[in-house]
DNA sequence: TACTAACAGTTAGATAGCTAACTATTGAGG
DNA sequence: CCTCAATAGTTAGCTATCTAACTGTTAGTA
């Protein structure tokens, strides 16, 4: 009996996650944090809900991740003057540095993941993921 | 800036996971449990470490999942007579039933995930996942 | 036989994800 | 204005995952 498709996704995703995790603690980051830093890097003074939407996780999850990142000095959290409900979030230099190291590590993992793939196959693979994502969410990447 | 490949994997995997989760509580199963039941279904009287290896999760994780499944009457847990270290695990009828409903639900999600894919594209997609998995783990699916 | 290493599983403590329920603020309509 | 709904974020409690440290059992070897 062939492995169900969803299990293939699970196993492959987890293999990637574990590979990325391996050296990540050396950079002072745990698995959930980088995606938040990445958003902050390109969106100054953003709100929590924007991160949640962009990263595909719930606001409650982001809230916890922000706690950890703030404790480790990776970002600053301020209340917006004009809207006391909202947060203004900024990545710090320390955060930028960790993000940079982490991104490079991810590039290496990507290279290993797609070893033996031709350029066309890589593009095809990404396109498949993109189509599947759209089928499931009615949204597009990014 | 294009979304990094690992984020594409993350988003797509999570979209799938959330879709599967949606109706799953109705079947009395939470997301980590089905893969364990699935292994038990095809491997009678197996040990915890076999499940862990086959499902690509750590023994400690399996141990917790077994607790929940046992509480819900989905499996039985016995100590092996000849080897008091080892467990003998069996899926119950209730477990079989939940697994069956869950599998059907997964098939529907797979169909939606791969809507618009030709037969060749589906095969290609699975092959890509398989190659990536092998690159990262030096193992093959199943 | 006795010591020690390997093995099977559990427990503890961490992060990450979810849903649901909550607080506090803002804004819209009568 | 005042009420009430919508919005932004947090908290609580659950599962799932990891690593590390632990208990108890088996087996190998001097």
mmCIF file of N, CA and C in Angstrom, chain A:
data_model
loop_
_atom_site.group_PDB
_atom_site.id
_atom_site.type_symbol
_atom_site.label_atom_id
_atom_site.label_comp_id
_atom_site.label_asym_id
_atom_site.label_seq_id
_atom_site.Cartn_x
_atom_site.Cartn_y
_atom_site.Cartn_z
ATOM 1 N N UNK A 1 0.850 -1.199 0.000
ATOM 2 C CA UNK A 1 0.000 0.000 0.000
ATOM 3 C C UNK A 1 0.888 1.253 0.000
ATOM 4 N N UNK A 2 0.674 2.099 -0.984
ATOM 5 C CA UNK A 2 1.494 3.304 -1.099
ATOM 6 C C UNK A 2 1.199 4.271 0.057
ATOM 7 N N UNK A 3 2.219 4.971 0.465
ATOM 8 C CA UNK A 3 2.069 6.001 1.499
ATOM 9 C C UNK A 3 1.096 7.062 0.992
ATOM 10 N N UNK A 4 0.103 7.443 1.828
ATOM 11 C CA UNK A 4 -0.825 8.492 1.370
ATOM 12 C C UNK A 4 -0.092 9.809 1.117
ATOM 13 N N UNK A 5 -0.662 10.577 0.219
ATOM 14 C CA UNK A 5 -0.029 11.830 -0.170
ATOM 15 C C UNK A 5 0.231 12.758 1.018
ATOM 16 N N UNK A 6 -0.751 12.860 1.907
ATOM 17 C CA UNK A 6 -0.573 13.778 3.048
ATOM 18 C C UNK A 6 0.575 13.354 3.940
ATOM 19 N N UNK A 7 0.826 12.030 4.004
ATOM 20 C CA UNK A 7 1.968 11.555 4.785
ATOM 21 C C UNK A 7 3.289 11.896 4.094
ATOM 22 N N UNK A 8 3.276 11.865 2.779
ATOM 23 C CA UNK A 8 4.480 12.289 2.049
ATOM 24 C C UNK A 8 4.805 13.734 2.370
ATOM 25 N N UNK A 9 3.765 14.551 2.395
ATOM 26 C CA UNK A 9 3.968 15.959 2.729
ATOM 27 C C UNK A 9 4.494 16.083 4.161
ATOM 28 N N UNK A 10 3.856 15.352 5.062
ATOM 29 C CA UNK A 10 4.265 15.403 6.465
ATOM 30 C C UNK A 10 5.726 15.021 6.631
ATOM 31 N N UNK A 11 6.091 13.902 6.071
ATOM 32 C CA UNK A 11 7.457 13.403 6.254
ATOM 33 C C UNK A 11 8.493 14.325 5.624
ATOM 34 N N UNK A 12 8.168 14.809 4.451
ATOM 35 C CA UNK A 12 9.125 15.673 3.764
ATOM 36 C C UNK A 12 9.267 17.003 4.499
ATOM 37 N N UNK A 13 8.130 17.560 4.894
ATOM 38 C CA UNK A 13 8.180 18.811 5.639
ATOM 39 C C UNK A 13 8.973 18.640 6.935
ATOM 40 N N UNK A 14 8.739 17.536 7.629
ATOM 41 C CA UNK A 14 9.435 17.317 8.894
ATOM 42 C C UNK A 14 10.925 17.073 8.708
ATOM 43 N N UNK A 15 11.260 16.405 7.630
ATOM 44 C CA UNK A 15 12.678 16.193 7.350
ATOM 45 C C UNK A 15 13.369 17.543 7.163
ATOM 46 N N UNK A 16 12.692 18.418 6.434
ATOM 47 C CA UNK A 16 13.244 19.755 6.211
ATOM 48 C C UNK A 16 13.360 20.513 7.524
ATOM 49 N N UNK A 17 12.297 20.473 8.299
ATOM 50 C CA UNK A 17 12.247 21.197 9.566
ATOM 51 C C UNK A 17 13.354 20.737 10.506
ATOM 52 N N UNK A 18 13.532 19.440 10.590
ATOM 53 C CA UNK A 18 14.547 18.911 11.493
ATOM 54 C C UNK A 18 15.943 19.291 11.027
ATOM 55 N N UNK A 19 16.135 19.253 9.721
ATOM 56 C CA UNK A 19 17.429 19.641 9.172
ATOM 57 C C UNK A 19 17.729 21.099 9.482
ATOM 58 N N UNK A 20 16.730 21.939 9.302
ATOM 59 C CA UNK A 20 16.931 23.364 9.582
ATOM 60 C C UNK A 20 17.160 23.587 11.068
ATOM 61 N N UNK A 21 16.453 22.847 11.884
ATOM 62 C CA UNK A 21 16.539 23.039 13.323
ATOM 63 C C UNK A 21 17.926 22.713 13.866
ATOM 64 N N UNK A 22 18.558 21.722 13.232
ATOM 65 C CA UNK A 22 19.806 21.184 13.776
ATOM 66 C C UNK A 22 20.785 22.244 14.310
ATOM 67 N N UNK A 23 21.152 23.198 13.469
ATOM 68 C CA UNK A 23 22.142 24.178 13.915
ATOM 69 C C UNK A 23 21.516 25.499 14.327
ATOM 70 N N UNK A 24 20.190 25.516 14.358
ATOM 71 C CA UNK A 24 19.541 26.785 14.531
ATOM 72 C C UNK A 24 19.706 27.384 15.910
ATOM 73 N N UNK A 25 19.767 26.525 16.939
ATOM 74 C CA UNK A 25 19.909 27.043 18.294
ATOM 75 C C UNK A 25 21.209 27.832 18.422
ATOM 76 N N UNK A 26 22.192 27.476 17.589
ATOM 77 C CA UNK A 26 23.460 28.219 17.608
ATOM 78 C C UNK A 26 23.240 29.679 17.218
ATOM 79 N N UNK A 27 22.192 29.936 16.432
ATOM 80 C CA UNK A 27 21.909 31.295 16.003
ATOM 81 C C UNK A 27 20.945 31.983 16.955
ATOM 82 N N UNK A 28 20.577 31.316 18.026
ATOM 83 C CA UNK A 28 19.687 31.911 19.008
ATOM 84 C C UNK A 28 18.244 31.975 18.580
ATOM 85 N N UNK A 29 17.865 31.133 17.626
ATOM 86 C CA UNK A 29 16.486 31.148 17.145
ATOM 87 C C UNK A 29 15.869 29.762 17.253
ATOM 88 N N UNK A 30 14.597 29.723 17.606
ATOM 89 C CA UNK A 30 13.863 28.456 17.572
ATOM 90 C C UNK A 30 12.947 28.477 16.338
ATOM 91 N N UNK A 31 12.403 27.321 15.971
ATOM 92 C CA UNK A 31 11.807 27.170 14.640
ATOM 93 C C UNK A 31 10.696 28.148 14.266
ATOM 94 N N UNK A 32 9.901 28.577 15.236
ATOM 95 C CA UNK A 32 8.768 29.421 14.879
ATOM 96 C C UNK A 32 9.136 30.881 14.671
ATOM 97 N N UNK A 33 10.316 31.257 15.150
ATOM 98 C CA UNK A 33 10.650 32.681 15.200
ATOM 99 C C UNK A 33 11.080 33.324 13.882
ATOM 100 N N UNK A 34 11.888 32.626 13.081
ATOM 101 C CA UNK A 34 12.452 33.289 11.908
ATOM 102 C C UNK A 34 11.422 33.905 10.971
ATOM 103 N N UNK A 35 10.315 33.211 10.761
ATOM 104 C CA UNK A 35 9.341 33.761 9.814
ATOM 105 C C UNK A 35 8.818 35.109 10.275
ATOM 106 N N UNK A 36 8.706 35.274 11.598
ATOM 107 C CA UNK A 36 8.245 36.563 12.137
ATOM 108 C C UNK A 36 9.309 37.632 11.910
ATOM 109 N N UNK A 37 10.551 37.287 12.197
ATOM 110 C CA UNK A 37 11.645 38.241 11.975
ATOM 111 C C UNK A 37 11.722 38.630 10.499
ATOM 112 N N UNK A 38 11.523 37.637 9.657
ATOM 113 C CA UNK A 38 11.603 37.888 8.216
ATOM 114 C C UNK A 38 10.556 38.928 7.796
ATOM 115 N N UNK A 39 9.365 38.807 8.352
ATOM 116 C CA UNK A 39 8.329 39.783 8.002
ATOM 117 C C UNK A 39 8.696 41.166 8.540
ATOM 118 N N UNK A 40 9.185 41.187 9.770
ATOM 119 C CA UNK A 40 9.575 42.456 10.383
ATOM 120 C C UNK A 40 10.709 43.134 9.615
ATOM 121 N N UNK A 41 11.574 42.305 9.082
ATOM 122 C CA UNK A 41 12.720 42.842 8.329
ATOM 123 C C UNK A 41 12.263 43.692 7.155
ATOM 124 N N UNK A 42 11.189 43.243 6.501
ATOM 125 C CA UNK A 42 10.755 43.977 5.303
ATOM 126 C C UNK A 42 9.517 44.841 5.534
ATOM 127 N N UNK A 43 9.031 44.875 6.771
ATOM 128 C CA UNK A 43 7.848 45.704 7.062
ATOM 129 C C UNK A 43 8.026 46.405 8.394
ATOM 130 N N UNK A 44 8.498 47.623 8.344
ATOM 131 C CA UNK A 44 8.754 48.341 9.574
ATOM 132 C C UNK A 44 7.452 48.757 10.260
ATOM 133 N N UNK A 45 7.505 48.779 11.590
ATOM 134 C CA UNK A 45 6.354 49.244 12.371
ATOM 135 C C UNK A 45 5.062 48.529 12.022
ATOM 136 N N UNK A 46 5.133 47.245 11.856
ATOM 137 C CA UNK A 46 3.925 46.533 11.467
ATOM 138 C C UNK A 46 3.125 46.090 12.690
ATOM 139 N N UNK A 47 1.958 45.572 12.449
ATOM 140 C CA UNK A 47 1.085 45.113 13.515
ATOM 141 C C UNK A 47 1.111 43.595 13.627
ATOM 142 N N UNK A 48 0.682 43.095 14.765
ATOM 143 C CA UNK A 48 0.647 41.662 14.999
ATOM 144 C C UNK A 48 -0.225 40.948 13.982
ATOM 145 N N UNK A 49 -1.362 41.494 13.710
ATOM 146 C CA UNK A 49 -2.305 40.803 12.816
ATOM 147 C C UNK A 49 -1.752 40.656 11.406
ATOM 148 N N UNK A 50 -0.903 41.616 10.980
ATOM 149 C CA UNK A 50 -0.290 41.515 9.659
ATOM 150 C C UNK A 50 0.682 40.339 9.610
ATOM 151 N N UNK A 51 1.444 40.185 10.686
ATOM 152 C CA UNK A 51 2.374 39.061 10.757
ATOM 153 C C UNK A 51 1.599 37.758 10.692
ATOM 154 N N UNK A 52 0.545 37.677 11.485
ATOM 155 C CA UNK A 52 -0.245 36.455 11.530
ATOM 156 C C UNK A 52 -0.761 36.096 10.143
ATOM 157 N N UNK A 53 -1.314 37.100 9.463
ATOM 158 C CA UNK A 53 -1.863 36.843 8.128
ATOM 159 C C UNK A 53 -0.766 36.400 7.170
ATOM 160 N N UNK A 54 0.332 37.117 7.176
ATOM 161 C CA UNK A 54 1.404 36.822 6.218
ATOM 162 C C UNK A 54 2.081 35.491 6.490
ATOM 163 N N UNK A 55 2.197 35.140 7.756
ATOM 164 C CA UNK A 55 2.919 33.908 8.123
ATOM 165 C C UNK A 55 2.004 32.688 8.219
ATOM 166 N N UNK A 56 0.732 32.875 7.994
ATOM 167 C CA UNK A 56 -0.218 31.760 8.054
ATOM 168 C C UNK A 56 -0.290 31.109 9.423
ATOM 169 N N UNK A 57 -0.213 31.890 10.483
ATOM 170 C CA UNK A 57 -0.454 31.348 11.820
ATOM 171 C C UNK A 57 -1.422 32.269 12.559
ATOM 172 N N UNK A 58 -2.002 31.780 13.617
ATOM 173 C CA UNK A 58 -3.004 32.534 14.349
ATOM 174 C C UNK A 58 -2.368 33.633 15.195
ATOM 175 N N UNK A 59 -3.116 34.730 15.405
ATOM 176 C CA UNK A 59 -2.610 35.826 16.243
ATOM 177 C C UNK A 59 -2.121 35.344 17.610
ATOM 178 N N UNK A 60 -2.814 34.378 18.186
ATOM 179 C CA UNK A 60 -2.405 33.886 19.510
ATOM 180 C C UNK A 60 -1.008 33.272 19.450
ATOM 181 N N UNK A 61 -0.722 32.596 18.361
ATOM 182 C CA UNK A 61 0.597 31.989 18.186
ATOM 183 C C UNK A 61 1.659 33.063 18.045
ATOM 184 N N UNK A 62 1.355 34.059 17.246
ATOM 185 C CA UNK A 62 2.312 35.156 17.045
ATOM 186 C C UNK A 62 2.590 35.844 18.373
ATOM 187 N N UNK A 63 1.553 36.046 19.156
ATOM 188 C CA UNK A 63 1.713 36.714 20.442
ATOM 189 C C UNK A 63 2.769 36.031 21.308
ATOM 190 N N UNK A 64 2.713 34.707 21.339
ATOM 191 C CA UNK A 64 3.705 33.946 22.121
ATOM 192 C C UNK A 64 5.105 34.072 21.531
ATOM 193 N N UNK A 65 5.190 33.985 20.224
ATOM 194 C CA UNK A 65 6.496 34.081 19.567
ATOM 195 C C UNK A 65 7.116 35.448 19.841
ATOM 196 N N UNK A 66 6.277 36.482 19.832
ATOM 197 C CA UNK A 66 6.776 37.823 20.117
ATOM 198 C C UNK A 66 7.354 37.902 21.523
ATOM 199 N N UNK A 67 6.696 37.262 22.478
ATOM 200 C CA UNK A 67 7.221 37.240 23.848
ATOM 201 C C UNK A 67 8.651 36.727 23.877
ATOM 202 N N UNK A 68 8.868 35.587 23.224
ATOM 203 C CA UNK A 68 10.197 34.985 23.237
ATOM 204 C C UNK A 68 11.220 35.853 22.516
ATOM 205 N N UNK A 69 10.818 36.373 21.380
ATOM 206 C CA UNK A 69 11.746 37.215 20.613
ATOM 207 C C UNK A 69 12.108 38.478 21.388
ATOM 208 N N UNK A 70 11.112 39.043 22.056
ATOM 209 C CA UNK A 70 11.369 40.263 22.817
ATOM 210 C C UNK A 70 12.312 39.968 23.990
ATOM 211 N N UNK A 71 12.065 38.862 24.659
ATOM 212 C CA UNK A 71 12.940 38.462 25.774
ATOM 213 C C UNK A 71 14.393 38.327 25.345
ATOM 214 N N UNK A 72 14.570 37.842 24.120
ATOM 215 C CA UNK A 72 15.922 37.655 23.607
ATOM 216 C C UNK A 72 16.463 38.871 22.869
ATOM 217 N N UNK A 73 15.740 39.977 22.955
ATOM 218 C CA UNK A 73 16.243 41.214 22.365
ATOM 219 C C UNK A 73 16.256 41.237 20.855
ATOM 220 N N UNK A 74 15.394 40.436 20.241
ATOM 221 C CA UNK A 74 15.375 40.374 18.780
ATOM 222 C C UNK A 74 14.427 41.423 18.180
ATOM 223 N N UNK A 75 13.533 41.947 19.006
ATOM 224 C CA UNK A 75 12.602 42.959 18.496
ATOM 225 C C UNK A 75 12.142 43.871 19.619
ATOM 226 N N UNK A 76 11.524 44.982 19.239
ATOM 227 C CA UNK A 76 10.921 45.896 20.215
ATOM 228 C C UNK A 76 9.427 45.966 19.948
ATOM 229 N N UNK A 77 8.714 46.187 21.038
ATOM 230 C CA UNK A 77 7.252 46.157 20.997
ATOM 231 C C UNK A 77 6.763 47.451 21.638
ATOM 232 N N UNK A 78 5.997 48.233 20.886
ATOM 233 C CA UNK A 78 5.467 49.484 21.429
ATOM 234 C C UNK A 78 3.990 49.597 21.107
ATOM 235 N N UNK A 79 3.287 50.323 21.958
ATOM 236 C CA UNK A 79 1.873 50.568 21.660
ATOM 237 C C UNK A 79 1.776 51.818 20.786
ATOM 238 N N UNK A 80 0.968 51.734 19.758
ATOM 239 C CA UNK A 80 0.793 52.845 18.825
ATOM 240 C C UNK A 80 0.030 53.971 19.517
ATOM 241 N N UNK A 81 0.504 55.192 19.344
ATOM 242 C CA UNK A 81 -0.125 56.334 20.019
ATOM 243 C C UNK A 81 -1.559 56.560 19.564
ATOM 244 N N UNK A 82 -1.747 56.525 18.248
ATOM 245 C CA UNK A 82 -3.065 56.864 17.701
ATOM 246 C C UNK A 82 -4.086 55.740 17.858
ATOM 247 N N UNK A 83 -3.572 54.537 18.162
ATOM 248 C CA UNK A 83 -4.491 53.410 18.251
ATOM 249 C C UNK A 83 -3.999 52.486 19.355
ATOM 250 N N UNK A 84 -4.530 52.683 20.530
ATOM 251 C CA UNK A 84 -3.988 51.992 21.703
ATOM 252 C C UNK A 84 -4.216 50.492 21.691
ATOM 253 N N UNK A 85 -5.018 50.008 20.734
ATOM 254 C CA UNK A 85 -5.195 48.567 20.593
ATOM 255 C C UNK A 85 -3.991 47.939 19.918
ATOM 256 N N UNK A 86 -3.378 48.700 19.031
ATOM 257 C CA UNK A 86 -2.389 48.125 18.112
ATOM 258 C C UNK A 86 -0.959 48.180 18.638
ATOM 259 N N UNK A 87 -0.129 47.267 18.147
ATOM 260 C CA UNK A 87 1.294 47.254 18.465
ATOM 261 C C UNK A 87 2.089 47.818 17.299
ATOM 262 N N UNK A 88 3.236 48.394 17.642
ATOM 263 C CA UNK A 88 4.212 48.752 16.616
ATOM 264 C C UNK A 88 5.455 47.922 16.886
ATOM 265 N N UNK A 89 5.794 47.078 15.954
ATOM 266 C CA UNK A 89 6.877 46.117 16.157
ATOM 267 C C UNK A 89 8.059 46.423 15.262
ATOM 268 N N UNK A 90 9.266 46.287 15.813
ATOM 269 C CA UNK A 90 10.479 46.529 15.036
ATOM 270 C C UNK A 90 11.536 45.498 15.350
ATOM 271 N N UNK A 91 12.200 45.031 14.321
ATOM 272 C CA UNK A 91 13.317 44.114 14.505
ATOM 273 C C UNK A 91 14.532 44.914 14.968
ATOM 274 N N UNK A 92 15.339 44.320 15.867
ATOM 275 C CA UNK A 92 16.552 44.997 16.338
ATOM 276 C C UNK A 92 17.749 44.552 15.500
ATOM 277 N N UNK A 93 18.898 45.158 15.770
ATOM 278 C CA UNK A 93 20.119 44.754 15.046
ATOM 279 C C UNK A 93 20.451 43.304 15.347
ATOM 280 N N UNK A 94 20.286 42.933 16.596
ATOM 281 C CA UNK A 94 20.537 41.543 16.971
ATOM 282 C C UNK A 94 19.631 40.603 16.189
ATOM 283 N N UNK A 95 18.384 41.026 16.032
ATOM 284 C CA UNK A 95 17.420 40.235 15.275
ATOM 285 C C UNK A 95 17.831 40.116 13.819
ATOM 286 N N UNK A 96 18.284 41.233 13.253
ATOM 287 C CA UNK A 96 18.719 41.247 11.855
ATOM 288 C C UNK A 96 19.875 40.269 11.651
ATOM 289 N N UNK A 97 20.771 40.283 12.602
ATOM 290 C CA UNK A 97 21.965 39.438 12.494
ATOM 291 C C UNK A 97 21.585 37.957 12.537
ATOM 292 N N UNK A 98 20.723 37.622 13.497
ATOM 293 C CA UNK A 98 20.292 36.229 13.629
ATOM 294 C C UNK A 98 19.536 35.787 12.374
ATOM 295 N N UNK A 99 18.693 36.667 11.872
ATOM 296 C CA UNK A 99 17.925 36.362 10.663
ATOM 297 C C UNK A 99 18.841 36.088 9.483
ATOM 298 N N UNK A 100 19.891 36.890 9.394
ATOM 299 C CA UNK A 100 20.828 36.743 8.280
ATOM 300 C C UNK A 100 21.534 35.388 8.321
ATOM 301 N N UNK A 101 22.031 35.029 9.504
ATOM 302 C CA UNK A 101 22.710 33.741 9.668
ATOM 303 C C UNK A 101 21.748 32.594 9.360
ATOM 304 N N UNK A 102 20.560 32.745 9.843
ATOM 305 C CA UNK A 102 19.558 31.712 9.662
ATOM 306 C C UNK A 102 19.199 31.540 8.185
ATOM 307 N N UNK A 103 19.055 32.656 7.477
ATOM 308 C CA UNK A 103 18.708 32.590 6.053
ATOM 309 C C UNK A 103 19.777 31.838 5.269
ATOM 310 N N UNK A 104 21.032 32.124 5.604
ATOM 311 C CA UNK A 104 22.125 31.450 4.905
ATOM 312 C C UNK A 104 22.065 29.948 5.158
ATOM 313 N N UNK A 105 21.769 29.599 6.419
ATOM 314 C CA UNK A 105 21.655 28.177 6.761
ATOM 315 C C UNK A 105 20.534 27.523 5.965
ATOM 316 N N UNK A 106 19.421 28.227 5.832
ATOM 317 C CA UNK A 106 18.284 27.693 5.073
ATOM 318 C C UNK A 106 18.642 27.494 3.614
ATOM 319 N N UNK A 107 19.420 28.399 3.064
ATOM 320 C CA UNK A 107 19.845 28.249 1.668
ATOM 321 C C UNK A 107 20.626 26.950 1.494
ATOM 322 N N UNK A 108 21.463 26.655 2.480
ATOM 323 C CA UNK A 108 22.240 25.416 2.400
ATOM 324 C C UNK A 108 21.330 24.191 2.452
ATOM 325 N N UNK A 109 20.336 24.264 3.354
ATOM 326 C CA UNK A 109 19.406 23.141 3.458
ATOM 327 C C UNK A 109 18.620 22.994 2.156
ATOM 328 N N UNK A 110 18.242 24.124 1.580
ATOM 329 C CA UNK A 110 17.519 24.064 0.302
ATOM 330 C C UNK A 110 18.371 23.385 -0.764
ATOM 331 N N UNK A 111 19.636 23.762 -0.774
ATOM 332 C CA UNK A 111 20.535 23.175 -1.757
ATOM 333 C C UNK A 111 20.601 21.662 -1.594
ATOM 334 N N UNK A 112 20.722 21.228 -0.356
ATOM 335 C CA UNK A 112 20.767 19.787 -0.104
ATOM 336 C C UNK A 112 19.427 19.129 -0.451
ATOM 337 N N UNK A 113 18.326 19.793 -0.100
ATOM 338 C CA UNK A 113 16.991 19.251 -0.376
ATOM 339 C C UNK A 113 16.804 18.974 -1.854
ATOM 340 N N UNK A 114 17.298 19.894 -2.659
ATOM 341 C CA UNK A 114 17.001 19.840 -4.100
ATOM 342 C C UNK A 114 18.219 19.371 -4.902
ATOM 343 N N UNK A 115 19.101 18.680 -4.230
ATOM 344 C CA UNK A 115 20.282 18.129 -4.903
ATOM 345 C C UNK A 115 19.815 17.168 -6.006
ATOM 346 N N UNK A 116 20.385 17.314 -7.178
ATOM 347 C CA UNK A 116 20.024 16.425 -8.280
ATOM 348 C C UNK A 116 18.825 16.905 -9.075
ATOM 349 N N UNK A 117 18.184 17.982 -8.614
ATOM 350 C CA UNK A 117 17.068 18.554 -9.370
ATOM 351 C C UNK A 117 17.632 19.505 -10.432
ATOM 352 N N UNK A 118 17.093 19.418 -11.633
ATOM 353 C CA UNK A 118 17.461 20.394 -12.659
ATOM 354 C C UNK A 118 16.742 21.711 -12.362
ATOM 355 N N UNK A 119 17.193 22.758 -13.021
ATOM 356 C CA UNK A 119 16.561 24.066 -12.818
ATOM 357 C C UNK A 119 15.067 23.996 -13.126
ATOM 358 N N UNK A 120 14.735 23.307 -14.196
ATOM 359 C CA UNK A 120 13.322 23.177 -14.581
ATOM 360 C C UNK A 120 12.542 22.415 -13.507
ATOM 361 N N UNK A 121 13.146 21.364 -12.988
ATOM 362 C CA UNK A 121 12.459 20.577 -11.964
ATOM 363 C C UNK A 121 12.216 21.396 -10.704
ATOM 364 N N UNK A 122 13.203 22.195 -10.336
ATOM 365 C CA UNK A 122 13.019 23.064 -9.163
ATOM 366 C C UNK A 122 11.840 23.999 -9.378
ATOM 367 N N UNK A 123 11.802 24.616 -10.537
ATOM 368 C CA UNK A 123 10.707 25.546 -10.835
ATOM 369 C C UNK A 123 9.369 24.821 -10.824
ATOM 370 N N UNK A 124 9.382 23.632 -11.401
ATOM 371 C CA UNK A 124 8.163 22.824 -11.449
ATOM 372 C C UNK A 124 7.676 22.485 -10.038
ATOM 373 N N UNK A 125 8.616 22.102 -9.203
ATOM 374 C CA UNK A 125 8.314 21.733 -7.813
ATOM 375 C C UNK A 125 7.665 22.931 -7.097
ATOM 376 N N UNK A 126 8.271 24.077 -7.216
ATOM 377 C CA UNK A 126 7.724 25.274 -6.570
ATOM 378 C C UNK A 126 6.329 25.593 -7.099
ATOM 379 N N UNK A 127 6.164 25.399 -8.378
ATOM 380 C CA UNK A 127 4.867 25.663 -8.992
ATOM 381 C C UNK A 127 3.809 24.694 -8.455
ATOM 382 N N UNK A 128 4.197 23.436 -8.276
ATOM 383 C CA UNK A 128 3.270 22.447 -7.710
ATOM 384 C C UNK A 128 2.836 22.877 -6.312
ATOM 385 N N UNK A 129 3.804 23.269 -5.502
ATOM 386 C CA UNK A 129 3.475 23.695 -4.140
ATOM 387 C C UNK A 129 2.540 24.894 -4.187
ATOM 388 N N UNK A 130 2.852 25.817 -5.066
ATOM 389 C CA UNK A 130 2.047 27.019 -5.181
ATOM 390 C C UNK A 130 0.610 26.695 -5.596
ATOM 391 N N UNK A 131 0.461 25.766 -6.526
ATOM 392 C CA UNK A 131 -0.882 25.393 -6.976
ATOM 393 C C UNK A 131 -1.654 24.690 -5.868
ATOM 394 N N UNK A 132 -0.958 23.819 -5.153
ATOM 395 C CA UNK A 132 -1.603 23.107 -4.053
ATOM 396 C C UNK A 132 -2.052 24.094 -2.972
ATOM 397 N N UNK A 133 -1.188 25.037 -2.662
ATOM 398 C CA UNK A 133 -1.518 26.054 -1.651
ATOM 399 C C UNK A 133 -2.761 26.835 -2.077
ATOM 400 N N UNK A 134 -2.788 27.200 -3.338
ATOM 401 C CA UNK A 134 -3.922 27.958 -3.836
ATOM 402 C C UNK A 134 -5.214 27.130 -3.815
ATOM 403 N N UNK A 135 -5.102 25.876 -4.164
ATOM 404 C CA UNK A 135 -6.273 24.997 -4.105
ATOM 405 C C UNK A 135 -6.852 24.932 -2.697
ATOM 406 N N UNK A 136 -5.987 24.939 -1.704
ATOM 407 C CA UNK A 136 -6.433 24.738 -0.328
ATOM 408 C C UNK A 136 -6.875 26.024 0.354
ATOM 409 N N UNK A 137 -6.312 27.147 -0.061
ATOM 410 C CA UNK A 137 -6.550 28.389 0.689
ATOM 411 C C UNK A 137 -7.202 29.489 -0.131
ATOM 412 N N UNK A 138 -7.239 29.332 -1.453
ATOM 413 C CA UNK A 138 -7.685 30.427 -2.332
ATOM 414 C C UNK A 138 -6.808 31.660 -2.178
ATOM 415 N N UNK A 139 -5.578 31.446 -1.745
ATOM 416 C CA UNK A 139 -4.624 32.548 -1.672
ATOM 417 C C UNK A 139 -3.377 32.157 -2.463
ATOM 418 N N UNK A 140 -2.526 33.164 -2.729
ATOM 419 C CA UNK A 140 -1.257 32.854 -3.384
ATOM 420 C C UNK A 140 -0.113 33.120 -2.415
ATOM 421 N N UNK A 141 1.048 32.547 -2.687
ATOM 422 C CA UNK A 141 2.226 32.772 -1.847
ATOM 423 C C UNK A 141 2.547 34.267 -1.817
ATOM 424 N N UNK A 142 3.090 34.684 -0.690
ATOM 425 C CA UNK A 142 3.592 36.054 -0.488
ATOM 426 C C UNK A 142 2.485 37.077 -0.386
#
